[in-house]
């Protein structure tokens, strides 16, 4: 076994969240020490798009996805859809999202969520970008909608949360599933059973930091440095070593999101 940690990509984090205002550089440094080579920061509503861009400017290992979370769908105004699309693509995101449906909490109506979701689906198709999906208590609405859009290049079911039926649909559709702290919880045995339907070629690691800290983490505030703990917990489900799960999911993430090779990110910022 090598002395170096295997390469890891955190494909879903919110490091621009105020929870990290006190020690953001330390959090990123701990991530690097743990082998986390890239972080995809998810800028989930227009008011925070710019703070995510600033995070990327400050840290060459951070890239971003941009979109409108289903719980924020009511802010979407179809009248300004074209201007907003232009604004979003100007950020050079690696993906659109997180987008989808969330009926686990009170929030925007089905129709409001659908309009904002369809706008992001069409944007992802037009730009050839992957679409990062947020789904809670909405598997049927989600699959019904996505079945109408076969042109999507890549669909990522972030922090996959569903049953065997949703996993079978995802397998059939060729979706990717983000796995992290949620699947590590002791109570998540049904979720783990569903996930095992998916081959490792369809898996990527994610924290959803600052949320969903895995059991055994030092703090309830999740951070990318916890991903080796996630890999330790989940690798046996696919009969893999944690190292192999990290390596394979990193290769998946590199190809889905087309992360720029080392150094390109910082050069782009220097030229901007
Ligand atoms: Zn998220």
Short mmCIF file of N, CA, C and O in Angstrom, two decimals, residues 133-234:
data_model
loop_
_atom_site.label_atom_id
_atom_site.label_comp_id
_atom_site.label_asym_id
_atom_site.label_seq_id
_atom_site.Cartn_x
_atom_site.Cartn_y
_atom_site.Cartn_z
N UNK A 133 -28.69 16.64 -9.87
CA UNK A 133 -30.07 16.55 -9.40
C UNK A 133 -30.15 16.49 -7.88
O UNK A 133 -29.42 15.73 -7.24
N UNK A 134 -31.07 17.30 -7.34
CA UNK A 134 -31.47 17.20 -5.93
C UNK A 134 -32.89 16.64 -5.91
O UNK A 134 -33.79 17.21 -6.52
N UNK A 135 -33.09 15.54 -5.22
CA UNK A 135 -34.41 14.90 -5.15
C UNK A 135 -34.68 14.45 -3.74
O UNK A 135 -33.91 13.71 -3.16
N UNK A 136 -35.81 14.92 -3.18
CA UNK A 136 -36.25 14.44 -1.87
C UNK A 136 -37.76 14.20 -1.92
O UNK A 136 -38.51 15.13 -2.25
N UNK A 137 -38.19 12.98 -1.61
CA UNK A 137 -39.61 12.62 -1.63
C UNK A 137 -40.28 12.97 -2.96
O UNK A 137 -41.42 13.43 -3.00
N UNK A 138 -39.57 12.76 -4.05
CA UNK A 138 -40.09 13.19 -5.35
C UNK A 138 -39.62 12.27 -6.47
O UNK A 138 -39.49 12.71 -7.62
N UNK A 139 -39.40 11.00 -6.16
CA UNK A 139 -38.83 10.10 -7.16
C UNK A 139 -39.71 10.01 -8.41
O UNK A 139 -39.21 10.02 -9.54
N UNK A 140 -41.02 9.94 -8.19
CA UNK A 140 -41.91 9.76 -9.34
C UNK A 140 -41.95 11.02 -10.23
O UNK A 140 -41.84 10.92 -11.45
N UNK A 141 -42.06 12.18 -9.58
CA UNK A 141 -42.06 13.42 -10.35
C UNK A 141 -40.75 13.57 -11.11
O UNK A 141 -40.71 14.01 -12.26
N UNK A 142 -39.65 13.17 -10.45
CA UNK A 142 -38.32 13.31 -11.07
C UNK A 142 -38.17 12.41 -12.29
O UNK A 142 -37.76 12.86 -13.36
N UNK A 143 -38.50 11.15 -12.13
CA UNK A 143 -38.29 10.22 -13.25
C UNK A 143 -39.25 10.54 -14.40
O UNK A 143 -38.86 10.47 -15.57
N UNK A 144 -40.48 10.95 -14.07
CA UNK A 144 -41.42 11.35 -15.13
C UNK A 144 -40.86 12.50 -15.94
O UNK A 144 -40.96 12.52 -17.17
N UNK A 145 -40.27 13.47 -15.25
CA UNK A 145 -39.72 14.63 -15.96
C UNK A 145 -38.50 14.24 -16.79
O UNK A 145 -38.41 14.55 -17.98
N UNK A 146 -37.57 13.53 -16.16
CA UNK A 146 -36.32 13.22 -16.88
C UNK A 146 -36.54 12.27 -18.05
O UNK A 146 -35.80 12.30 -19.03
N UNK A 147 -37.59 11.45 -17.97
CA UNK A 147 -37.89 10.56 -19.09
C UNK A 147 -38.23 11.34 -20.36
O UNK A 147 -38.17 10.80 -21.46
N UNK A 148 -38.58 12.61 -20.20
CA UNK A 148 -38.92 13.42 -21.37
C UNK A 148 -37.70 14.03 -22.04
O UNK A 148 -37.81 14.70 -23.07
N UNK A 149 -36.52 13.85 -21.46
CA UNK A 149 -35.33 14.55 -21.95
C UNK A 149 -34.17 13.58 -22.20
O UNK A 149 -33.17 13.59 -21.47
N UNK A 150 -34.27 12.75 -23.20
CA UNK A 150 -33.20 11.78 -23.45
C UNK A 150 -31.88 12.42 -23.90
O UNK A 150 -30.84 11.77 -23.87
N UNK A 151 -31.94 13.70 -24.27
CA UNK A 151 -30.73 14.35 -24.82
C UNK A 151 -29.72 14.71 -23.73
O UNK A 151 -28.59 15.07 -24.05
N UNK A 152 -30.10 14.67 -22.45
CA UNK A 152 -29.15 15.05 -21.39
C UNK A 152 -27.88 14.21 -21.45
O UNK A 152 -27.95 12.99 -21.52
N UNK A 153 -26.75 14.88 -21.44
CA UNK A 153 -25.46 14.18 -21.57
C UNK A 153 -25.14 13.33 -20.35
O UNK A 153 -24.71 12.18 -20.46
N UNK A 154 -25.32 13.89 -19.17
CA UNK A 154 -25.02 13.15 -17.93
C UNK A 154 -25.93 13.65 -16.82
O UNK A 154 -26.12 14.86 -16.65
N UNK A 155 -26.48 12.71 -16.08
CA UNK A 155 -27.35 13.04 -14.95
C UNK A 155 -26.70 12.50 -13.68
O UNK A 155 -26.35 11.32 -13.60
N UNK A 156 -26.52 13.39 -12.70
CA UNK A 156 -25.95 12.99 -11.42
C UNK A 156 -27.03 13.10 -10.35
O UNK A 156 -27.55 14.19 -10.11
N UNK A 157 -27.38 11.99 -9.73
CA UNK A 157 -28.33 12.01 -8.63
C UNK A 157 -27.53 12.24 -7.35
O UNK A 157 -26.97 11.32 -6.77
N UNK A 158 -27.45 13.54 -6.99
CA UNK A 158 -26.61 13.93 -5.86
C UNK A 158 -27.17 13.36 -4.56
O UNK A 158 -28.38 13.31 -4.37
N UNK A 159 -26.27 12.90 -3.68
CA UNK A 159 -26.64 12.24 -2.43
C UNK A 159 -27.85 11.34 -2.66
O UNK A 159 -28.91 11.53 -2.08
N UNK A 160 -27.63 10.35 -3.54
CA UNK A 160 -28.73 9.47 -3.96
C UNK A 160 -29.56 9.09 -2.74
O UNK A 160 -29.04 8.61 -1.73
N UNK A 161 -30.87 9.32 -2.87
CA UNK A 161 -31.77 9.02 -1.76
C UNK A 161 -33.03 8.40 -2.36
O UNK A 161 -33.90 9.10 -2.86
N UNK A 162 -33.07 7.09 -2.39
CA UNK A 162 -34.22 6.44 -2.99
C UNK A 162 -34.21 4.96 -2.72
O UNK A 162 -33.33 4.43 -2.04
N UNK A 163 -35.21 4.30 -3.28
CA UNK A 163 -35.35 2.86 -3.05
C UNK A 163 -34.81 2.08 -4.26
O UNK A 163 -34.24 2.66 -5.20
N UNK A 164 -35.01 0.78 -4.20
CA UNK A 164 -34.52 -0.10 -5.26
C UNK A 164 -35.12 0.29 -6.61
O UNK A 164 -34.46 0.21 -7.64
N UNK A 165 -36.36 0.74 -6.58
CA UNK A 165 -37.02 1.11 -7.83
C UNK A 165 -36.34 2.32 -8.49
O UNK A 165 -36.12 2.33 -9.71
N UNK A 166 -36.02 3.32 -7.69
CA UNK A 166 -35.33 4.49 -8.26
C UNK A 166 -33.94 4.10 -8.74
O UNK A 166 -33.47 4.56 -9.78
N UNK A 167 -33.26 3.25 -7.99
CA UNK A 167 -31.92 2.81 -8.40
C UNK A 167 -31.99 2.03 -9.71
O UNK A 167 -31.12 2.18 -10.58
N UNK A 168 -33.02 1.22 -9.87
CA UNK A 168 -33.16 0.45 -11.12
C UNK A 168 -33.42 1.39 -12.29
O UNK A 168 -32.89 1.21 -13.39
N UNK A 169 -34.23 2.41 -12.04
CA UNK A 169 -34.47 3.43 -13.08
C UNK A 169 -33.15 4.12 -13.44
O UNK A 169 -32.84 4.33 -14.62
N UNK A 170 -32.38 4.49 -12.41
CA UNK A 170 -31.10 5.19 -12.63
C UNK A 170 -30.13 4.32 -13.44
O UNK A 170 -29.43 4.81 -14.32
N UNK A 171 -30.12 3.05 -13.13
CA UNK A 171 -29.24 2.13 -13.85
C UNK A 171 -29.64 2.07 -15.32
O UNK A 171 -28.80 2.17 -16.22
N UNK A 172 -30.93 1.95 -15.56
CA UNK A 172 -31.45 1.86 -16.91
C UNK A 172 -31.16 3.14 -17.69
O UNK A 172 -30.83 3.11 -18.87
N UNK A 173 -31.25 4.28 -16.99
CA UNK A 173 -31.07 5.58 -17.64
C UNK A 173 -29.58 5.95 -17.76
O UNK A 173 -29.20 6.88 -18.45
N UNK A 174 -28.71 5.23 -17.08
CA UNK A 174 -27.28 5.53 -17.13
C UNK A 174 -26.88 6.69 -16.23
O UNK A 174 -25.86 7.35 -16.47
N UNK A 175 -27.66 6.95 -15.18
CA UNK A 175 -27.34 8.05 -14.26
C UNK A 175 -26.15 7.70 -13.38
O UNK A 175 -25.84 6.54 -13.15
N UNK A 176 -25.56 8.75 -12.84
CA UNK A 176 -24.53 8.61 -11.82
C UNK A 176 -25.15 8.91 -10.46
O UNK A 176 -26.10 9.68 -10.37
N UNK A 177 -24.61 8.28 -9.41
CA UNK A 177 -25.11 8.50 -8.07
C UNK A 177 -24.00 9.04 -7.18
O UNK A 177 -22.91 8.45 -7.13
N UNK A 178 -24.30 10.15 -6.49
CA UNK A 178 -23.37 10.68 -5.50
C UNK A 178 -23.58 9.93 -4.19
O UNK A 178 -24.71 9.80 -3.73
N UNK A 179 -22.48 9.43 -3.60
CA UNK A 179 -22.58 8.71 -2.33
C UNK A 179 -21.74 9.44 -1.29
O UNK A 179 -20.65 9.93 -1.57
N UNK A 180 -22.28 9.51 -0.07
CA UNK A 180 -21.60 10.24 1.00
C UNK A 180 -22.15 9.88 2.36
O UNK A 180 -22.54 8.73 2.59
N UNK A 181 -22.23 10.88 3.22
CA UNK A 181 -22.59 10.66 4.62
C UNK A 181 -23.94 10.00 4.82
O UNK A 181 -24.12 9.20 5.75
N UNK A 182 -24.92 10.35 3.97
CA UNK A 182 -26.26 9.78 4.14
C UNK A 182 -26.23 8.25 4.07
O UNK A 182 -26.83 7.57 4.90
N UNK A 183 -25.51 7.72 3.07
CA UNK A 183 -25.47 6.26 2.90
C UNK A 183 -24.68 5.57 4.01
O UNK A 183 -24.79 4.35 4.19
N UNK A 184 -23.86 6.34 4.74
CA UNK A 184 -23.05 5.76 5.82
C UNK A 184 -23.84 5.58 7.12
O UNK A 184 -23.39 4.86 8.02
N UNK A 185 -24.97 6.26 7.24
CA UNK A 185 -25.72 6.20 8.50
C UNK A 185 -26.19 4.78 8.77
O UNK A 185 -26.60 4.06 7.86
N UNK A 186 -26.18 4.45 10.03
CA UNK A 186 -26.58 3.10 10.44
C UNK A 186 -27.99 2.79 9.95
O UNK A 186 -28.29 1.69 9.50
N UNK A 187 -28.87 3.80 10.02
CA UNK A 187 -30.27 3.62 9.65
C UNK A 187 -30.50 3.53 8.14
O UNK A 187 -31.62 3.28 7.70
N UNK A 188 -29.46 3.71 7.35
CA UNK A 188 -29.63 3.78 5.88
C UNK A 188 -29.50 2.43 5.19
O UNK A 188 -29.08 2.38 4.02
N UNK A 189 -29.87 1.33 5.86
CA UNK A 189 -29.64 0.03 5.21
C UNK A 189 -30.45 -0.16 3.94
O UNK A 189 -29.97 -0.76 2.98
N UNK A 190 -31.67 0.42 3.88
CA UNK A 190 -32.47 0.32 2.65
C UNK A 190 -31.79 1.08 1.51
O UNK A 190 -31.79 0.63 0.36
N UNK A 191 -31.25 2.22 1.86
CA UNK A 191 -30.53 3.03 0.86
C UNK A 191 -29.31 2.28 0.33
O UNK A 191 -29.06 2.24 -0.88
N UNK A 192 -28.54 1.66 1.24
CA UNK A 192 -27.36 0.90 0.80
C UNK A 192 -27.75 -0.26 -0.11
O UNK A 192 -27.07 -0.55 -1.09
N UNK A 193 -28.87 -0.89 0.23
CA UNK A 193 -29.34 -2.00 -0.60
C UNK A 193 -29.68 -1.50 -2.02
O UNK A 193 -29.33 -2.14 -3.01
N UNK A 194 -30.33 -0.35 -2.09
CA UNK A 194 -30.67 0.23 -3.40
C UNK A 194 -29.41 0.59 -4.17
O UNK A 194 -29.29 0.29 -5.37
N UNK A 195 -28.45 1.23 -3.48
CA UNK A 195 -27.22 1.67 -4.16
C UNK A 195 -26.44 0.51 -4.77
O UNK A 195 -25.79 0.66 -5.80
N UNK A 196 -26.52 -0.65 -4.12
CA UNK A 196 -25.73 -1.78 -4.59
C UNK A 196 -26.17 -2.30 -5.96
O UNK A 196 -25.46 -3.08 -6.58
N UNK A 197 -27.32 -1.84 -6.43
CA UNK A 197 -27.76 -2.16 -7.79
C UNK A 197 -26.84 -1.50 -8.82
O UNK A 197 -26.67 -1.98 -9.93
N UNK A 198 -26.26 -0.37 -8.40
CA UNK A 198 -25.45 0.41 -9.35
C UNK A 198 -24.01 -0.09 -9.36
O UNK A 198 -23.44 -0.36 -8.30
N UNK A 199 -23.41 -0.20 -10.55
CA UNK A 199 -22.00 -0.60 -10.61
C UNK A 199 -21.10 0.57 -10.22
O UNK A 199 -21.51 1.73 -10.29
N UNK A 200 -19.88 0.28 -9.84
CA UNK A 200 -18.96 1.33 -9.39
C UNK A 200 -18.68 2.35 -10.48
O UNK A 200 -18.39 3.52 -10.20
N UNK A 201 -18.86 1.98 -11.74
CA UNK A 201 -18.67 2.92 -12.86
C UNK A 201 -19.66 4.08 -12.79
O UNK A 201 -19.49 5.09 -13.48
N UNK A 202 -20.71 3.93 -12.00
CA UNK A 202 -21.75 4.96 -11.92
C UNK A 202 -21.73 5.72 -10.60
O UNK A 202 -22.67 6.44 -10.27
N UNK A 203 -20.67 5.55 -9.82
CA UNK A 203 -20.61 6.17 -8.50
C UNK A 203 -19.61 7.31 -8.45
O UNK A 203 -18.55 7.24 -9.10
N UNK A 204 -19.94 8.33 -7.69
CA UNK A 204 -18.99 9.39 -7.36
C UNK A 204 -19.14 9.73 -5.87
O UNK A 204 -20.21 9.55 -5.30
N UNK A 205 -18.04 10.20 -5.29
CA UNK A 205 -18.05 10.55 -3.86
C UNK A 205 -18.45 12.02 -3.70
O UNK A 205 -18.14 12.85 -4.55
N UNK A 206 -19.12 12.30 -2.60
CA UNK A 206 -19.49 13.69 -2.30
C UNK A 206 -19.70 13.84 -0.80
O UNK A 206 -20.02 12.88 -0.10
N UNK A 207 -19.52 15.08 -0.32
CA UNK A 207 -19.83 15.33 1.10
C UNK A 207 -21.17 16.02 1.30
O UNK A 207 -21.84 15.77 2.29
N UNK A 208 -21.53 16.97 0.41
CA UNK A 208 -22.62 17.92 0.65
C UNK A 208 -22.28 18.80 1.86
O UNK A 208 -23.17 19.32 2.53
N UNK A 209 -20.99 18.97 2.12
CA UNK A 209 -20.54 19.83 3.23
C UNK A 209 -21.16 21.22 3.08
O UNK A 209 -21.25 21.72 1.97
N UNK A 210 -21.61 21.84 4.19
CA UNK A 210 -21.41 21.44 5.59
C UNK A 210 -22.44 20.42 6.11
O UNK A 210 -22.46 20.16 7.31
N UNK A 211 -23.26 19.88 5.24
CA UNK A 211 -24.33 18.97 5.69
C UNK A 211 -23.86 17.52 5.67
O UNK A 211 -22.83 17.18 5.10
N UNK A 212 -24.70 16.63 6.23
CA UNK A 212 -24.57 15.18 6.09
C UNK A 212 -23.22 14.61 6.52
O UNK A 212 -22.65 13.75 5.84
N UNK A 213 -22.71 15.04 7.65
CA UNK A 213 -21.45 14.47 8.16
C UNK A 213 -21.62 12.97 8.38
O UNK A 213 -22.66 12.52 8.90
N UNK A 214 -20.63 12.17 7.97
CA UNK A 214 -20.75 10.73 8.19
C UNK A 214 -20.54 10.37 9.66
O UNK A 214 -19.86 11.11 10.38
N UNK A 215 -21.13 9.26 10.11
CA UNK A 215 -20.86 8.82 11.49
C UNK A 215 -19.35 8.66 11.69
O UNK A 215 -18.66 8.17 10.80
N UNK A 216 -18.88 9.10 12.85
CA UNK A 216 -17.45 8.99 13.12
C UNK A 216 -16.67 10.26 12.80
O UNK A 216 -15.50 10.38 13.14
N UNK A 217 -17.33 11.23 12.14
CA UNK A 217 -16.64 12.49 11.83
C UNK A 217 -16.40 13.27 13.11
O UNK A 217 -17.16 13.16 14.08
N UNK A 218 -15.34 14.08 13.10
CA UNK A 218 -14.96 14.81 14.31
C UNK A 218 -15.97 15.88 14.68
O UNK A 218 -16.09 16.26 15.84
N UNK A 219 -16.69 16.38 13.71
CA UNK A 219 -17.63 17.48 13.96
C UNK A 219 -18.92 17.23 13.19
O UNK A 219 -18.93 16.50 12.21
N UNK A 220 -20.00 17.85 13.67
CA UNK A 220 -21.27 17.74 12.92
C UNK A 220 -21.23 18.55 11.64
O UNK A 220 -22.04 18.35 10.75
N UNK A 221 -20.28 19.49 11.55
CA UNK A 221 -20.09 20.23 10.31
C UNK A 221 -19.26 19.36 9.37
O UNK A 221 -18.11 19.05 9.64
N UNK A 222 -19.85 18.94 8.28
CA UNK A 222 -19.14 18.06 7.35
C UNK A 222 -18.10 18.86 6.56
O UNK A 222 -18.26 20.06 6.35
N UNK A 223 -17.05 18.19 6.12
CA UNK A 223 -16.04 18.82 5.27
C UNK A 223 -15.38 17.78 4.38
O UNK A 223 -15.45 16.57 4.67
N UNK A 224 -14.76 18.21 3.27
CA UNK A 224 -14.22 17.26 2.29
C UNK A 224 -13.22 16.26 2.89
O UNK A 224 -13.13 15.12 2.42
N UNK A 225 -12.49 16.65 3.94
CA UNK A 225 -11.50 15.75 4.54
C UNK A 225 -12.15 14.50 5.14
O UNK A 225 -11.44 13.56 5.52
N UNK A 226 -13.48 14.49 5.24
CA UNK A 226 -14.16 13.29 5.77
C UNK A 226 -14.36 12.21 4.70
O UNK A 226 -14.85 11.12 5.04
N UNK A 227 -14.01 12.49 3.45
CA UNK A 227 -14.31 11.49 2.41
C UNK A 227 -13.56 10.16 2.57
O UNK A 227 -14.12 9.11 2.22
N UNK A 228 -12.34 10.12 3.09
CA UNK A 228 -11.73 8.80 3.32
C UNK A 228 -12.57 7.94 4.29
O UNK A 228 -12.65 6.72 4.11
N UNK A 229 -13.20 8.59 5.25
CA UNK A 229 -14.08 7.89 6.19
C UNK A 229 -15.29 7.31 5.44
O UNK A 229 -15.71 6.16 5.69
N UNK A 230 -15.84 8.08 4.52
CA UNK A 230 -16.95 7.61 3.69
C UNK A 230 -16.50 6.41 2.85
O UNK A 230 -17.21 5.39 2.75
N UNK A 231 -15.33 6.52 2.25
CA UNK A 231 -14.81 5.42 1.41
C UNK A 231 -14.59 4.16 2.25
O UNK A 231 -14.92 3.05 1.80
N UNK A 232 -14.08 4.33 3.47
CA UNK A 232 -13.88 3.17 4.36
C UNK A 232 -15.21 2.45 4.63
O UNK A 232 -15.28 1.23 4.64
N UNK A 233 -16.25 3.26 4.86
CA UNK A 233 -17.55 2.69 5.23
C UNK A 233 -18.23 2.02 4.04
O UNK A 233 -18.85 0.97 4.19
N UNK A 234 -18.14 2.63 2.86
CA UNK A 234 -18.96 2.18 1.74
C UNK A 234 -18.25 1.22 0.77
O UNK A 234 -18.92 0.47 0.05
#
